Amino acid sequence: QVQLVESGGGLVQPGGSLRLSCAASGSIFSINTMGWYRQAPGKERELVARINSGGSANYADYVKDRFTISRDNAKNTVYLQMSSLKPEDTAVYYCNWYTYIVSRRYDYWGQGTQVTVSS
C-alpha cells in the first residue's frame, strides 16, 4: 500500500501561482511514476503532468510552459509549480503514484486538493 498526502491548493487570482506537493509513504518501489491529474465539475479526470523516478516528465498540452513538475526521490515527494493560472485551471487536483510489478500496474491516489482561480 502507498499513501499519498497532498497540500498546497487554494484560491488564487488569474495570472497567479501555486505550488502543489504530494508526499508518498508506505511500500514505495524505487521505480515508479508520480503525477498530477485534475477534475473540473462535470468533466472527466485528466492528466496534467507526470514524472518518473528517472526524472523524465511529460505534460498535457494545455499546461506546457506554465506548469513544472519535479520530484525529490529521497523524500518520495512530487511537486507541481503552477504559474500564469487561468480560471479554466480550476479543478480538484489529484496526486497519482504508480508502478509495474510483473507487468501489472498498481495505482494509488491522493484525496485531492482544490485549486480555484478567480478574481
PDB file of N, CA, C and O in Angstrom, residues 22 29 36 38-39 41 43 57 65 72 78 80 83 105-106 108:
ATOM      1  N   CYS A  22       3.007  16.590  -2.987  1.00  0.00           N
ATOM      2  CA  CYS A  22       2.406  15.289  -2.695  1.00  0.00           C
ATOM      3  C   CYS A  22       3.498  14.378  -2.161  1.00  0.00           C
ATOM      4  O   CYS A  22       4.472  14.102  -2.859  1.00  0.00           O
ATOM      5  N   PHE A  29       8.180   1.391  -4.109  1.00  0.00           N
ATOM      6  CA  PHE A  29       9.147   0.794  -5.007  1.00  0.00           C
ATOM      7  C   PHE A  29       9.936   1.913  -5.668  1.00  0.00           C
ATOM      8  O   PHE A  29       9.371   2.941  -6.054  1.00  0.00           O
ATOM      9  N   TRP A  36       0.213  14.304 -11.542  1.00  0.00           N
ATOM     10  CA  TRP A  36      -0.965  15.069 -11.147  1.00  0.00           C
ATOM     11  C   TRP A  36      -2.032  14.961 -12.222  1.00  0.00           C
ATOM     12  O   TRP A  36      -1.743  15.090 -13.422  1.00  0.00           O
ATOM     13  N   ARG A  38      -6.307  16.221 -12.830  1.00  0.00           N
ATOM     14  CA  ARG A  38      -7.283  17.163 -12.314  1.00  0.00           C
ATOM     15  C   ARG A  38      -8.675  16.820 -12.841  1.00  0.00           C
ATOM     16  O   ARG A  38      -8.811  16.208 -13.905  1.00  0.00           O
ATOM     17  N   GLN A  39      -9.657  17.246 -12.079  1.00  0.00           N
ATOM     18  CA  GLN A  39     -11.040  17.018 -12.472  1.00  0.00           C
ATOM     19  C   GLN A  39     -11.860  18.248 -12.131  1.00  0.00           C
ATOM     20  O   GLN A  39     -11.973  18.632 -10.962  1.00  0.00           O
ATOM     21  N   PRO A  41     -15.622  20.302 -12.338  1.00  0.00           N
ATOM     22  CA  PRO A  41     -17.021  19.872 -12.213  1.00  0.00           C
ATOM     23  C   PRO A  41     -17.619  19.511 -13.566  1.00  0.00           C
ATOM     24  O   PRO A  41     -17.491  20.274 -14.533  1.00  0.00           O
ATOM     25  N   LYS A  43     -16.670  17.286 -15.603  1.00  0.00           N
ATOM     26  CA  LYS A  43     -15.696  16.807 -16.583  1.00  0.00           C
ATOM     27  C   LYS A  43     -14.982  15.567 -16.054  1.00  0.00           C
ATOM     28  O   LYS A  43     -14.985  15.288 -14.869  1.00  0.00           O
ATOM     29  N   ALA A  57       9.805  13.718 -17.659  1.00  0.00           N
ATOM     30  CA  ALA A  57       8.468  14.265 -17.423  1.00  0.00           C
ATOM     31  C   ALA A  57       7.724  14.476 -18.728  1.00  0.00           C
ATOM     32  O   ALA A  57       8.331  14.675 -19.782  1.00  0.00           O
ATOM     33  N   ASP A  65       4.676  25.091 -20.606  1.00  0.00           N
ATOM     34  CA  ASP A  65       5.219  26.446 -20.457  1.00  0.00           C
ATOM     35  C   ASP A  65       4.580  27.213 -19.307  1.00  0.00           C
ATOM     36  O   ASP A  65       4.957  28.362 -19.063  1.00  0.00           O
ATOM     37  N   ASP A  72      11.449  14.856  -5.610  1.00  0.00           N
ATOM     38  CA  ASP A  72      12.577  14.609  -4.733  1.00  0.00           C
ATOM     39  C   ASP A  72      12.490  13.146  -4.328  1.00  0.00           C
ATOM     40  O   ASP A  72      11.654  12.773  -3.488  1.00  0.00           O
ATOM     41  N   VAL A  78       6.496  14.662  -4.871  1.00  0.00           N
ATOM     42  CA  VAL A  78       6.377  15.281  -6.183  1.00  0.00           C
ATOM     43  C   VAL A  78       5.758  16.669  -6.012  1.00  0.00           C
ATOM     44  O   VAL A  78       4.934  16.880  -5.124  1.00  0.00           O
ATOM     45  N   LEU A  80       4.211  20.287  -8.079  1.00  0.00           N
ATOM     46  CA  LEU A  80       3.681  20.882  -9.306  1.00  0.00           C
ATOM     47  C   LEU A  80       3.673  22.393  -9.109  1.00  0.00           C
ATOM     48  O   LEU A  80       2.879  22.915  -8.331  1.00  0.00           O
ATOM     49  N   SER A  83       2.045  28.294 -12.750  1.00  0.00           N
ATOM     50  CA  SER A  83       2.172  29.726 -12.968  1.00  0.00           C
ATOM     51  C   SER A  83       1.190  30.150 -14.050  1.00  0.00           C
ATOM     52  O   SER A  83       0.663  29.319 -14.782  1.00  0.00           O
ATOM     53  N   ARG A 105       0.019  -3.142 -13.357  1.00  0.00           N
ATOM     54  CA  ARG A 105       0.128  -1.769 -12.877  1.00  0.00           C
ATOM     55  C   ARG A 105      -0.621  -1.601 -11.558  1.00  0.00           C
ATOM     56  O   ARG A 105      -1.771  -2.014 -11.423  1.00  0.00           O
ATOM     57  N   TYR A 106       0.056  -0.946 -10.634  1.00  0.00           N
ATOM     58  CA  TYR A 106      -0.537  -0.635  -9.331  1.00  0.00           C
ATOM     59  C   TYR A 106      -0.640   0.886  -9.214  1.00  0.00           C
ATOM     60  O   TYR A 106       0.376   1.585  -9.276  1.00  0.00           O
ATOM     61  N   TYR A 108      -2.162   4.328  -7.105  1.00  0.00           N
ATOM     62  CA  TYR A 108      -2.653   4.880  -5.852  1.00  0.00           C
ATOM     63  C   TYR A 108      -2.941   6.356  -6.071  1.00  0.00           C
ATOM     64  O   TYR A 108      -2.268   7.025  -6.865  1.00  0.00           O
TER      65      TYR A 108
END
